[in-house]
mmCIF file with all atom_site columns, C-alpha atoms in Angstrom:
data_model
loop_
_atom_site.group_PDB
_atom_site.id
_atom_site.type_symbol
_atom_site.label_atom_id
_atom_site.label_alt_id
_atom_site.label_comp_id
_atom_site.label_asym_id
_atom_site.label_entity_id
_atom_site.label_seq_id
_atom_site.pdbx_PDB_ins_code
_atom_site.Cartn_x
_atom_site.Cartn_y
_atom_site.Cartn_z
_atom_site.occupancy
_atom_site.B_iso_or_equiv
_atom_site.pdbx_formal_charge
_atom_site.auth_seq_id
_atom_site.auth_comp_id
_atom_site.auth_asym_id
_atom_site.auth_atom_id
_atom_site.pdbx_PDB_model_num
ATOM 1   C CA . GLY A 1 1   ? 0.000   0.000   0.000  1.00 0.00 ? 23  GLY A CA 1
ATOM 2   C CA . ALA A 1 2   ? 0.889   3.644   -0.177 1.00 0.00 ? 24  ALA A CA 1
ATOM 3   C CA . VAL A 1 3   ? 2.668   5.581   2.547  1.00 0.00 ? 25  VAL A CA 1
ATOM 4   C CA . VAL A 1 4   ? 1.403   8.596   4.417  1.00 0.00 ? 26  VAL A CA 1
ATOM 5   C CA . SER A 1 5   ? 3.757   10.392  6.754  1.00 0.00 ? 27  SER A CA 1
ATOM 6   C CA . GLN A 1 6   ? 2.514   12.593  9.559  1.00 0.00 ? 28  GLN A CA 1
ATOM 7   C CA . HIS A 1 7   ? 4.764   14.940  11.492 1.00 0.00 ? 29  HIS A CA 1
ATOM 8   C CA . PRO A 1 8   ? 5.379   15.527  14.332 1.00 0.00 ? 30  PRO A CA 1
ATOM 9   C CA . SER A 1 9   ? 4.423   12.367  16.165 1.00 0.00 ? 31  SER A CA 1
ATOM 10  C CA . ARG A 1 10  ? 4.311   14.205  19.493 1.00 0.00 ? 32  ARG A CA 1
ATOM 11  C CA . VAL A 1 11  ? 4.174   17.857  20.362 1.00 0.00 ? 33  VAL A CA 1
ATOM 12  C CA . ILE A 1 12  ? 3.808   19.767  23.604 1.00 0.00 ? 34  ILE A CA 1
ATOM 13  C CA . CYS A 1 13  ? 2.894   23.411  23.409 1.00 0.00 ? 35  CYS A CA 1
ATOM 14  C CA . LYS A 1 14  ? 1.934   26.202  25.750 1.00 0.00 ? 36  LYS A CA 1
ATOM 15  C CA . SER A 1 15  ? -1.638  27.382  26.007 1.00 0.00 ? 37  SER A CA 1
ATOM 16  C CA . GLY A 1 16  ? -2.318  30.202  23.567 1.00 0.00 ? 38  GLY A CA 1
ATOM 17  C CA . THR A 1 17  ? 0.250   29.188  20.986 1.00 0.00 ? 39  THR A CA 1
ATOM 18  C CA . SER A 1 18  ? -0.383  27.597  17.579 1.00 0.00 ? 40  SER A CA 1
ATOM 19  C CA . VAL A 1 19  ? 0.750   24.206  16.373 1.00 0.00 ? 41  VAL A CA 1
ATOM 20  C CA . LYS A 1 20  ? 1.071   22.938  12.812 1.00 0.00 ? 42  LYS A CA 1
ATOM 21  C CA . ILE A 1 21  ? 0.772   19.271  11.906 1.00 0.00 ? 43  ILE A CA 1
ATOM 22  C CA . GLU A 1 22  ? 1.853   18.042  8.485  1.00 0.00 ? 44  GLU A CA 1
ATOM 23  C CA . CYS A 1 23  ? 0.472   15.136  6.496  1.00 0.00 ? 45  CYS A CA 1
ATOM 24  C CA . ARG A 1 24  ? 2.342   14.002  3.419  1.00 0.00 ? 46  ARG A CA 1
ATOM 25  C CA . SER A 1 25  ? 1.546   11.318  0.872  1.00 0.00 ? 47  SER A CA 1
ATOM 26  C CA . LEU A 1 26  ? 4.978   10.007  -0.057 1.00 0.00 ? 48  LEU A CA 1
ATOM 27  C CA . ASP A 1 27  ? 4.338   7.926   -3.136 1.00 0.00 ? 49  ASP A CA 1
ATOM 28  C CA . PHE A 1 28  ? 1.021   8.969   -4.598 1.00 0.00 ? 50  PHE A CA 1
ATOM 29  C CA . GLN A 1 29  ? -0.977  12.077  -5.336 1.00 0.00 ? 51  GLN A CA 1
ATOM 30  C CA . ALA A 1 30  ? -3.602  12.604  -2.689 1.00 0.00 ? 52  ALA A CA 1
ATOM 31  C CA . THR A 1 31  ? -6.555  14.421  -4.160 1.00 0.00 ? 53  THR A CA 1
ATOM 32  C CA . THR A 1 32  ? -8.400  14.210  -0.851 1.00 0.00 ? 54  THR A CA 1
ATOM 33  C CA . MET A 1 33  ? -7.119  14.298  2.699  1.00 0.00 ? 55  MET A CA 1
ATOM 34  C CA . PHE A 1 34  ? -9.049  13.746  5.879  1.00 0.00 ? 56  PHE A CA 1
ATOM 35  C CA . TRP A 1 35  ? -8.293  14.943  9.396  1.00 0.00 ? 57  TRP A CA 1
ATOM 36  C CA . TYR A 1 36  ? -9.531  13.026  12.411 1.00 0.00 ? 58  TYR A CA 1
ATOM 37  C CA . ARG A 1 37  ? -9.418  13.565  16.132 1.00 0.00 ? 59  ARG A CA 1
ATOM 38  C CA . GLN A 1 38  ? -9.361  10.688  18.569 1.00 0.00 ? 60  GLN A CA 1
ATOM 39  C CA . PHE A 1 39  ? -10.027 10.913  22.289 1.00 0.00 ? 61  PHE A CA 1
ATOM 40  C CA . PRO A 1 40  ? -8.702  8.200   24.615 1.00 0.00 ? 62  PRO A CA 1
ATOM 41  C CA . LYS A 1 41  ? -10.501 4.891   24.275 1.00 0.00 ? 63  LYS A CA 1
ATOM 42  C CA . GLN A 1 42  ? -12.739 6.295   21.563 1.00 0.00 ? 64  GLN A CA 1
ATOM 43  C CA . SER A 1 43  ? -13.157 6.019   17.846 1.00 0.00 ? 65  SER A CA 1
ATOM 44  C CA . LEU A 1 44  ? -11.965 8.468   15.225 1.00 0.00 ? 66  LEU A CA 1
ATOM 45  C CA . MET A 1 45  ? -14.022 11.593  14.754 1.00 0.00 ? 67  MET A CA 1
ATOM 46  C CA . LEU A 1 46  ? -13.820 13.184  11.331 1.00 0.00 ? 68  LEU A CA 1
ATOM 47  C CA . MET A 1 47  ? -12.979 16.860  11.634 1.00 0.00 ? 69  MET A CA 1
ATOM 48  C CA . ALA A 1 48  ? -12.687 17.931  8.027  1.00 0.00 ? 70  ALA A CA 1
ATOM 49  C CA . THR A 1 49  ? -12.181 16.857  4.452  1.00 0.00 ? 71  THR A CA 1
ATOM 50  C CA . SER A 1 50  ? -9.853  18.742  2.171  1.00 0.00 ? 72  SER A CA 1
ATOM 51  C CA . ASN A 1 51  ? -9.473  18.538  -1.573 1.00 0.00 ? 73  ASN A CA 1
ATOM 52  C CA . GLU A 1 52  ? -6.333  19.867  -3.212 1.00 0.00 ? 74  GLU A CA 1
ATOM 53  C CA . GLY A 1 53  ? -6.703  23.476  -4.136 1.00 0.00 ? 75  GLY A CA 1
ATOM 54  C CA . SER A 1 54  ? -10.070 23.908  -2.436 1.00 0.00 ? 76  SER A CA 1
ATOM 55  C CA . LYS A 1 55  ? -11.276 25.049  0.933  1.00 0.00 ? 77  LYS A CA 1
ATOM 56  C CA . ALA A 1 56  ? -11.729 22.320  3.481  1.00 0.00 ? 78  ALA A CA 1
ATOM 57  C CA . THR A 1 57  ? -15.175 21.051  4.381  1.00 0.00 ? 79  THR A CA 1
ATOM 58  C CA . TYR A 1 58  ? -15.602 20.954  8.135  1.00 0.00 ? 80  TYR A CA 1
ATOM 59  C CA . GLU A 1 59  ? -17.868 18.638  10.067 1.00 0.00 ? 81  GLU A CA 1
ATOM 60  C CA . GLN A 1 60  ? -20.595 20.071  12.196 1.00 0.00 ? 82  GLN A CA 1
ATOM 61  C CA . GLY A 1 61  ? -19.291 21.399  15.472 1.00 0.00 ? 83  GLY A CA 1
ATOM 62  C CA . VAL A 1 62  ? -15.680 21.776  14.343 1.00 0.00 ? 84  VAL A CA 1
ATOM 63  C CA . GLU A 1 63  ? -14.429 25.350  14.547 1.00 0.00 ? 85  GLU A CA 1
ATOM 64  C CA . LYS A 1 64  ? -12.867 26.219  11.219 1.00 0.00 ? 86  LYS A CA 1
ATOM 65  C CA . ASP A 1 65  ? -11.103 29.254  12.677 1.00 0.00 ? 87  ASP A CA 1
ATOM 66  C CA . LYS A 1 66  ? -9.439  27.146  15.339 1.00 0.00 ? 88  LYS A CA 1
ATOM 67  C CA . PHE A 1 67  ? -8.487  24.206  13.124 1.00 0.00 ? 89  PHE A CA 1
ATOM 68  C CA . LEU A 1 68  ? -7.030  25.662  9.947  1.00 0.00 ? 90  LEU A CA 1
ATOM 69  C CA . ILE A 1 69  ? -6.540  23.192  7.143  1.00 0.00 ? 91  ILE A CA 1
ATOM 70  C CA . ASN A 1 70  ? -4.473  23.820  4.053  1.00 0.00 ? 92  ASN A CA 1
ATOM 71  C CA . HIS A 1 71  ? -4.158  21.404  1.134  1.00 0.00 ? 93  HIS A CA 1
ATOM 72  C CA . ALA A 1 72  ? -2.015  23.385  -1.248 1.00 0.00 ? 94  ALA A CA 1
ATOM 73  C CA . SER A 1 73  ? -0.451  20.477  -3.096 1.00 0.00 ? 95  SER A CA 1
ATOM 74  C CA . LEU A 1 74  ? -1.286  16.904  -4.021 1.00 0.00 ? 96  LEU A CA 1
ATOM 75  C CA . THR A 1 75  ? 1.180   15.578  -1.472 1.00 0.00 ? 97  THR A CA 1
ATOM 76  C CA . LEU A 1 76  ? 0.794   17.859  1.523  1.00 0.00 ? 98  LEU A CA 1
ATOM 77  C CA . SER A 1 77  ? -1.975  18.924  3.846  1.00 0.00 ? 99  SER A CA 1
ATOM 78  C CA . THR A 1 78  ? -1.493  20.806  7.089  1.00 0.00 ? 100 THR A CA 1
ATOM 79  C CA . LEU A 1 79  ? -3.636  21.212  10.167 1.00 0.00 ? 101 LEU A CA 1
ATOM 80  C CA . THR A 1 80  ? -2.919  24.221  12.344 1.00 0.00 ? 102 THR A CA 1
ATOM 81  C CA . VAL A 1 81  ? -4.423  24.334  15.800 1.00 0.00 ? 103 VAL A CA 1
ATOM 82  C CA . THR A 1 82  ? -4.594  28.034  16.589 1.00 0.00 ? 104 THR A CA 1
ATOM 83  C CA . SER A 1 83  ? -4.544  29.498  20.078 1.00 0.00 ? 105 SER A CA 1
ATOM 84  C CA . ALA A 1 84  ? -4.407  26.035  21.541 1.00 0.00 ? 106 ALA A CA 1
ATOM 85  C CA . HIS A 1 85  ? -5.943  25.295  24.921 1.00 0.00 ? 107 HIS A CA 1
ATOM 86  C CA . PRO A 1 86  ? -5.685  22.222  27.143 1.00 0.00 ? 108 PRO A CA 1
ATOM 87  C CA . GLU A 1 87  ? -9.017  20.922  25.850 1.00 0.00 ? 109 GLU A CA 1
ATOM 88  C CA . ASP A 1 88  ? -7.448  20.699  22.388 1.00 0.00 ? 110 ASP A CA 1
ATOM 89  C CA . SER A 1 89  ? -5.087  18.049  23.700 1.00 0.00 ? 111 SER A CA 1
ATOM 90  C CA . SER A 1 90  ? -5.806  14.918  21.718 1.00 0.00 ? 112 SER A CA 1
ATOM 91  C CA . PHE A 1 91  ? -4.536  12.465  19.136 1.00 0.00 ? 113 PHE A CA 1
ATOM 92  C CA . TYR A 1 92  ? -4.872  13.816  15.595 1.00 0.00 ? 114 TYR A CA 1
ATOM 93  C CA . ILE A 1 93  ? -4.709  11.501  12.587 1.00 0.00 ? 115 ILE A CA 1
ATOM 94  C CA . CYS A 1 94  ? -4.708  12.280  8.894  1.00 0.00 ? 116 CYS A CA 1
ATOM 95  C CA . SER A 1 95  ? -5.534  10.054  5.981  1.00 0.00 ? 117 SER A CA 1
ATOM 96  C CA . ALA A 1 96  ? -5.008  10.510  2.273  1.00 0.00 ? 118 ALA A CA 1
ATOM 97  C CA . ALA A 1 97  ? -6.959  9.200   -0.693 1.00 0.00 ? 119 ALA A CA 1
ATOM 98  C CA . GLY A 1 98  ? -6.393  9.246   -4.420 1.00 0.00 ? 120 GLY A CA 1
ATOM 99  C CA . GLY A 1 99  ? -3.777  7.906   -6.793 1.00 0.00 ? 121 GLY A CA 1
ATOM 100 C CA . GLY A 1 100 ? -6.196  5.286   -8.088 1.00 0.00 ? 122 GLY A CA 1
ATOM 101 C CA . TYR A 1 101 ? -6.428  3.535   -4.723 1.00 0.00 ? 123 TYR A CA 1
ATOM 102 C CA . THR A 1 102 ? -9.838  2.481   -3.428 1.00 0.00 ? 124 THR A CA 1
ATOM 103 C CA . GLU A 1 103 ? -8.916  3.036   0.199  1.00 0.00 ? 125 GLU A CA 1
ATOM 104 C CA . ALA A 1 104 ? -7.450  5.876   2.188  1.00 0.00 ? 126 ALA A CA 1
ATOM 105 C CA . PHE A 1 105 ? -4.093  5.513   3.919  1.00 0.00 ? 127 PHE A CA 1
ATOM 106 C CA . PHE A 1 106 ? -3.417  6.790   7.401  1.00 0.00 ? 128 PHE A CA 1
ATOM 107 C CA . GLY A 1 107 ? -0.591  8.722   8.933  1.00 0.00 ? 129 GLY A CA 1
ATOM 108 C CA . GLN A 1 108 ? 1.000   7.686   12.203 1.00 0.00 ? 130 GLN A CA 1
ATOM 109 C CA . GLY A 1 109 ? -0.902  10.250  14.211 1.00 0.00 ? 131 GLY A CA 1
ATOM 110 C CA . THR A 1 110 ? 0.174   13.229  16.313 1.00 0.00 ? 132 THR A CA 1
ATOM 111 C CA . ARG A 1 111 ? -0.207  13.361  20.076 1.00 0.00 ? 133 ARG A CA 1
ATOM 112 C CA . LEU A 1 112 ? -0.837  17.008  20.974 1.00 0.00 ? 134 LEU A CA 1
ATOM 113 C CA . THR A 1 113 ? -0.523  18.064  24.592 1.00 0.00 ? 135 THR A CA 1
ATOM 114 C CA . VAL A 1 114 ? -1.335  21.656  25.501 1.00 0.00 ? 136 VAL A CA 1
ATOM 115 C CA . VAL A 1 115 ? -0.012  22.774  28.879 1.00 0.00 ? 137 VAL A CA 1
ATOM 116 C CA . ALA B 2 1   ? -25.533 7.785   5.046  1.00 0.00 ? 5   ALA B CA 1
ATOM 117 C CA . GLN B 2 2   ? -23.813 4.781   6.524  1.00 0.00 ? 6   GLN B CA 1
ATOM 118 C CA . SER B 2 3   ? -23.308 3.598   10.062 1.00 0.00 ? 7   SER B CA 1
ATOM 119 C CA . VAL B 2 4   ? -21.233 0.909   11.718 1.00 0.00 ? 8   VAL B CA 1
ATOM 120 C CA . THR B 2 5   ? -21.827 -0.975  14.939 1.00 0.00 ? 9   THR B CA 1
ATOM 121 C CA . GLN B 2 6   ? -19.119 -2.992  16.584 1.00 0.00 ? 10  GLN B CA 1
ATOM 122 C CA . LEU B 2 7   ? -20.953 -5.261  18.941 1.00 0.00 ? 11  LEU B CA 1
ATOM 123 C CA . ASP B 2 8   ? -18.194 -5.813  21.489 1.00 0.00 ? 12  ASP B CA 1
ATOM 124 C CA . SER B 2 9   ? -16.159 -3.022  23.040 1.00 0.00 ? 13  SER B CA 1
ATOM 125 C CA . GLN B 2 10  ? -13.727 -5.457  24.641 1.00 0.00 ? 14  GLN B CA 1
ATOM 126 C CA . VAL B 2 11  ? -12.787 -9.020  23.760 1.00 0.00 ? 15  VAL B CA 1
ATOM 127 C CA . PRO B 2 12  ? -10.371 -10.880 26.053 1.00 0.00 ? 16  PRO B CA 1
ATOM 128 C CA . VAL B 2 13  ? -9.028  -14.186 24.789 1.00 0.00 ? 17  VAL B CA 1
ATOM 129 C CA . PHE B 2 14  ? -6.211  -16.569 25.577 1.00 0.00 ? 18  PHE B CA 1
ATOM 130 C CA . GLU B 2 15  ? -3.243  -16.985 23.318 1.00 0.00 ? 19  GLU B CA 1
ATOM 131 C CA . GLU B 2 16  ? -3.760  -19.507 20.489 1.00 0.00 ? 20  GLU B CA 1
ATOM 132 C CA . ALA B 2 17  ? -7.541  -19.350 20.864 1.00 0.00 ? 21  ALA B CA 1
ATOM 133 C CA . PRO B 2 18  ? -9.760  -18.354 17.945 1.00 0.00 ? 22  PRO B CA 1
ATOM 134 C CA . VAL B 2 19  ? -11.380 -14.937 17.956 1.00 0.00 ? 23  VAL B CA 1
ATOM 135 C CA . GLU B 2 20  ? -14.230 -13.195 16.187 1.00 0.00 ? 24  GLU B CA 1
ATOM 136 C CA . LEU B 2 21  ? -14.778 -9.447  16.285 1.00 0.00 ? 25  LEU B CA 1
ATOM 137 C CA . ARG B 2 22  ? -18.253 -8.519  15.184 1.00 0.00 ? 26  ARG B CA 1
ATOM 138 C CA . CYS B 2 23  ? -19.247 -5.678  12.909 1.00 0.00 ? 27  CYS B CA 1
ATOM 139 C CA . ASN B 2 24  ? -22.631 -4.749  11.499 1.00 0.00 ? 28  ASN B CA 1
ATOM 140 C CA . TYR B 2 25  ? -23.260 -1.931  9.072  1.00 0.00 ? 29  TYR B CA 1
ATOM 141 C CA . SER B 2 26  ? -26.177 0.031   7.742  1.00 0.00 ? 30  SER B CA 1
ATOM 142 C CA . SER B 2 27  ? -26.345 1.577   4.291  1.00 0.00 ? 31  SER B CA 1
ATOM 143 C CA . SER B 2 28  ? -28.917 2.218   1.608  1.00 0.00 ? 32  SER B CA 1
ATOM 144 C CA . VAL B 2 29  ? -26.322 1.970   -1.158 1.00 0.00 ? 33  VAL B CA 1
ATOM 145 C CA . SER B 2 30  ? -23.485 -0.356  -2.030 1.00 0.00 ? 34  SER B CA 1
ATOM 146 C CA . VAL B 2 31  ? -20.557 -0.354  0.350  1.00 0.00 ? 35  VAL B CA 1
ATOM 147 C CA . TYR B 2 32  ? -16.883 -0.930  0.713  1.00 0.00 ? 36  TYR B CA 1
ATOM 148 C CA . LEU B 2 33  ? -15.931 -2.413  4.086  1.00 0.00 ? 37  LEU B CA 1
ATOM 149 C CA . PHE B 2 34  ? -12.648 -2.284  5.961  1.00 0.00 ? 38  PHE B CA 1
ATOM 150 C CA . TRP B 2 35  ? -10.996 -3.518  9.110  1.00 0.00 ? 39  TRP B CA 1
ATOM 151 C CA . TYR B 2 36  ? -8.163  -1.495  10.614 1.00 0.00 ? 40  TYR B CA 1
ATOM 152 C CA . VAL B 2 37  ? -5.888  -2.190  13.564 1.00 0.00 ? 41  VAL B CA 1
ATOM 153 C CA . GLN B 2 38  ? -4.464  0.477   15.841 1.00 0.00 ? 42  GLN B CA 1
ATOM 154 C CA . TYR B 2 39  ? -1.621  -0.083  18.264 1.00 0.00 ? 43  TYR B CA 1
ATOM 155 C CA . PRO B 2 40  ? -1.179  2.407   21.133 1.00 0.00 ? 44  PRO B CA 1
ATOM 156 C CA . ASN B 2 41  ? -0.204  5.898   20.020 1.00 0.00 ? 45  ASN B CA 1
ATOM 157 C CA . GLN B 2 42  ? -0.093  4.899   16.394 1.00 0.00 ? 46  GLN B CA 1
ATOM 158 C CA . GLY B 2 43  ? -2.166  5.469   13.288 1.00 0.00 ? 47  GLY B CA 1
ATOM 159 C CA . LEU B 2 44  ? -4.391  2.909   11.630 1.00 0.00 ? 48  LEU B CA 1
ATOM 160 C CA . GLN B 2 45  ? -3.125  -0.024  9.627  1.00 0.00 ? 49  GLN B CA 1
ATOM 161 C CA . LEU B 2 46  ? -5.355  -1.709  7.080  1.00 0.00 ? 50  LEU B CA 1
ATOM 162 C CA . LEU B 2 47  ? -5.978  -5.381  7.861  1.00 0.00 ? 51  LEU B CA 1
ATOM 163 C CA . LEU B 2 48  ? -8.287  -6.181  4.979  1.00 0.00 ? 52  LEU B CA 1
ATOM 164 C CA . LYS B 2 49  ? -11.001 -4.786  2.774  1.00 0.00 ? 53  LYS B CA 1
ATOM 165 C CA . TYR B 2 50  ? -14.072 -5.902  0.893  1.00 0.00 ? 54  TYR B CA 1
ATOM 166 C CA . LEU B 2 51  ? -14.816 -4.121  -2.348 1.00 0.00 ? 55  LEU B CA 1
ATOM 167 C CA . SER B 2 52  ? -16.650 -6.722  -4.429 1.00 0.00 ? 56  SER B CA 1
ATOM 168 C CA . GLY B 2 53  ? -16.415 -10.333 -5.527 1.00 0.00 ? 57  GLY B CA 1
ATOM 169 C CA . SER B 2 54  ? -15.667 -13.139 -3.095 1.00 0.00 ? 58  SER B CA 1
ATOM 170 C CA . THR B 2 55  ? -17.333 -12.568 0.240  1.00 0.00 ? 59  THR B CA 1
ATOM 171 C CA . LEU B 2 56  ? -14.461 -14.164 2.162  1.00 0.00 ? 60  LEU B CA 1
ATOM 172 C CA . VAL B 2 57  ? -11.595 -11.746 2.369  1.00 0.00 ? 61  VAL B CA 1
ATOM 173 C CA . LYS B 2 58  ? -8.149  -12.626 3.638  1.00 0.00 ? 62  LYS B CA 1
ATOM 174 C CA . GLY B 2 59  ? -5.909  -10.006 5.132  1.00 0.00 ? 63  GLY B CA 1
ATOM 175 C CA . ILE B 2 60  ? -2.579  -9.572  6.823  1.00 0.00 ? 64  ILE B CA 1
ATOM 176 C CA . ASN B 2 61  ? -1.436  -11.277 10.025 1.00 0.00 ? 65  ASN B CA 1
ATOM 177 C CA . GLY B 2 62  ? -3.714  -14.271 9.466  1.00 0.00 ? 66  GLY B CA 1
ATOM 178 C CA . PHE B 2 63  ? -6.984  -12.355 9.730  1.00 0.00 ? 67  PHE B CA 1
ATOM 179 C CA . GLU B 2 64  ? -9.981  -12.886 7.505  1.00 0.00 ? 68  GLU B CA 1
ATOM 180 C CA . ALA B 2 65  ? -13.486 -11.480 7.284  1.00 0.00 ? 69  ALA B CA 1
ATOM 181 C CA . GLU B 2 66  ? -16.698 -12.494 5.641  1.00 0.00 ? 70  GLU B CA 1
ATOM 182 C CA . PHE B 2 67  ? -19.097 -10.092 4.006  1.00 0.00 ? 71  PHE B CA 1
ATOM 183 C CA . ASN B 2 68  ? -22.689 -11.119 4.573  1.00 0.00 ? 72  ASN B CA 1
ATOM 184 C CA . LYS B 2 69  ? -25.056 -8.861  2.702  1.00 0.00 ? 73  LYS B CA 1
ATOM 185 C CA . SER B 2 70  ? -28.254 -10.385 4.084  1.00 0.00 ? 74  SER B CA 1
ATOM 186 C CA . GLN B 2 71  ? -27.011 -10.012 7.653  1.00 0.00 ? 75  GLN B CA 1
ATOM 187 C CA . THR B 2 72  ? -25.298 -6.683  6.874  1.00 0.00 ? 76  THR B CA 1
ATOM 188 C CA . SER B 2 73  ? -22.270 -7.979  8.705  1.00 0.00 ? 77  SER B CA 1
ATOM 189 C CA . PHE B 2 74  ? -18.520 -8.046  8.198  1.00 0.00 ? 78  PHE B CA 1
ATOM 190 C CA . HIS B 2 75  ? -17.092 -10.034 11.096 1.00 0.00 ? 79  HIS B CA 1
ATOM 191 C CA . LEU B 2 76  ? -13.344 -10.365 11.548 1.00 0.00 ? 80  LEU B CA 1
ATOM 192 C CA . ARG B 2 77  ? -11.849 -13.712 12.486 1.00 0.00 ? 81  ARG B CA 1
ATOM 193 C CA . LYS B 2 78  ? -8.529  -15.285 13.310 1.00 0.00 ? 82  LYS B CA 1
ATOM 194 C CA . PRO B 2 79  ? -8.153  -18.993 14.065 1.00 0.00 ? 83  PRO B CA 1
ATOM 195 C CA . SER B 2 80  ? -5.298  -18.620 16.533 1.00 0.00 ? 84  SER B CA 1
ATOM 196 C CA . VAL B 2 81  ? -4.294  -15.330 18.126 1.00 0.00 ? 85  VAL B CA 1
ATOM 197 C CA . HIS B 2 82  ? -0.930  -14.191 19.444 1.00 0.00 ? 86  HIS B CA 1
ATOM 198 C CA . ILE B 2 83  ? -0.025  -11.828 22.235 1.00 0.00 ? 87  ILE B CA 1
ATOM 199 C CA . SER B 2 84  ? 1.059   -9.358  19.559 1.00 0.00 ? 88  SER B CA 1
ATOM 200 C CA . ASP B 2 85  ? -2.526  -9.157  18.254 1.00 0.00 ? 89  ASP B CA 1
ATOM 201 C CA . THR B 2 86  ? -3.483  -7.159  21.333 1.00 0.00 ? 90  THR B CA 1
ATOM 202 C CA . ALA B 2 87  ? -4.705  -3.855  19.890 1.00 0.00 ? 91  ALA B CA 1
ATOM 203 C CA . GLU B 2 88  ? -7.774  -1.799  19.045 1.00 0.00 ? 92  GLU B CA 1
ATOM 204 C CA . TYR B 2 89  ? -9.670  -2.901  15.953 1.00 0.00 ? 93  TYR B CA 1
ATOM 205 C CA . PHE B 2 90  ? -11.944 -0.666  13.920 1.00 0.00 ? 94  PHE B CA 1
ATOM 206 C CA . CYS B 2 91  ? -14.512 -1.635  11.348 1.00 0.00 ? 95  CYS B CA 1
ATOM 207 C CA . ALA B 2 92  ? -15.247 1.040   8.754  1.00 0.00 ? 96  ALA B CA 1
ATOM 208 C CA . VAL B 2 93  ? -17.543 1.568   5.806  1.00 0.00 ? 97  VAL B CA 1
ATOM 209 C CA . THR B 2 94  ? -17.655 3.864   2.836  1.00 0.00 ? 98  THR B CA 1
ATOM 210 C CA . SER B 2 95  ? -19.787 4.055   -0.242 1.00 0.00 ? 99  SER B CA 1
ATOM 211 C CA . PRO B 2 96  ? -18.144 4.271   -3.629 1.00 0.00 ? 100 PRO B CA 1
ATOM 212 C CA . VAL B 2 97  ? -21.331 5.879   -4.861 1.00 0.00 ? 101 VAL B CA 1
ATOM 213 C CA . THR B 2 98  ? -21.776 8.694   -2.384 1.00 0.00 ? 102 THR B CA 1
ATOM 214 C CA . SER B 2 99  ? -18.842 9.004   -0.022 1.00 0.00 ? 103 SER B CA 1
ATOM 215 C CA . GLY B 2 100 ? -15.684 8.281   -1.969 1.00 0.00 ? 104 GLY B CA 1
ATOM 216 C CA . SER B 2 101 ? -12.961 7.524   0.514  1.00 0.00 ? 105 SER B CA 1
ATOM 217 C CA . ARG B 2 102 ? -14.721 9.150   3.452  1.00 0.00 ? 106 ARG B CA 1
ATOM 218 C CA . LEU B 2 103 ? -14.898 6.468   6.119  1.00 0.00 ? 107 LEU B CA 1
ATOM 219 C CA . THR B 2 104 ? -17.460 5.943   8.841  1.00 0.00 ? 108 THR B CA 1
ATOM 220 C CA . PHE B 2 105 ? -15.925 4.089   11.764 1.00 0.00 ? 109 PHE B CA 1
ATOM 221 C CA . GLY B 2 106 ? -17.344 1.852   14.413 1.00 0.00 ? 110 GLY B CA 1
ATOM 222 C CA . GLU B 2 107 ? -16.554 2.525   18.049 1.00 0.00 ? 111 GLU B CA 1
ATOM 223 C CA . GLY B 2 108 ? -13.747 0.022   18.104 1.00 0.00 ? 112 GLY B CA 1
ATOM 224 C CA . THR B 2 109 ? -13.085 -3.304  19.812 1.00 0.00 ? 113 THR B CA 1
ATOM 225 C CA . GLN B 2 110 ? -10.189 -3.733  22.188 1.00 0.00 ? 114 GLN B CA 1
ATOM 226 C CA . LEU B 2 111 ? -8.745  -7.197  21.688 1.00 0.00 ? 115 LEU B CA 1
ATOM 227 C CA . THR B 2 112 ? -6.620  -8.366  24.594 1.00 0.00 ? 116 THR B CA 1
ATOM 228 C CA . VAL B 2 113 ? -4.729  -11.609 24.210 1.00 0.00 ? 117 VAL B CA 1
ATOM 229 C CA . ASN B 2 114 ? -3.654  -13.135 27.488 1.00 0.00 ? 118 ASN B CA 1
ATOM 230 C CA . PRO B 2 115 ? -0.941  -15.755 27.958 1.00 0.00 ? 119 PRO B CA 1
#
């Protein structure tokens, strides 16, 4: 299968600062990327869907001004958590689809801790 | 819209015993079905997928699943588990007709293999 790389794997930031998470498809062109949030012992919650060159589509209840998503190229999407607060602490996972594949491929996830 | 129900939140088994993780789905259109495994603090790894054709699907690590359209089920099985199979397992569905690669996940099943 294809490879999706997510960086960083762990990040600790101070309350009020912003954090950027990168999601790269290494060996295929990802026309669509998805961003998920996962709370402990829970399933993945879709936050937003982004298509290359277009604005992201956010799920109901997700603040688009807090979670900025950019999908400027076919191999890179970024999620920026702006003015982070402790309640934003979570595990964030991206996935990428396209390149003729029928399934999406997942990154390794990013553990965000806001202190 | 699709939905997925994983019938067991936790499944404890002994090493070398067989295991079945149950998944039921709901959809008004045709579906693609997936099973993913997640180890602690990691992303999701695809175990197997059903797109069409044979209803018995074989995946990695000795797992297999059977698509049953009349029962709307896609149960995951392994004849003999190892300690290393301890992980969280997610069943997911998407529709090639309406949802593209956007996945709807079940709540997950924690498989714990005891010595």
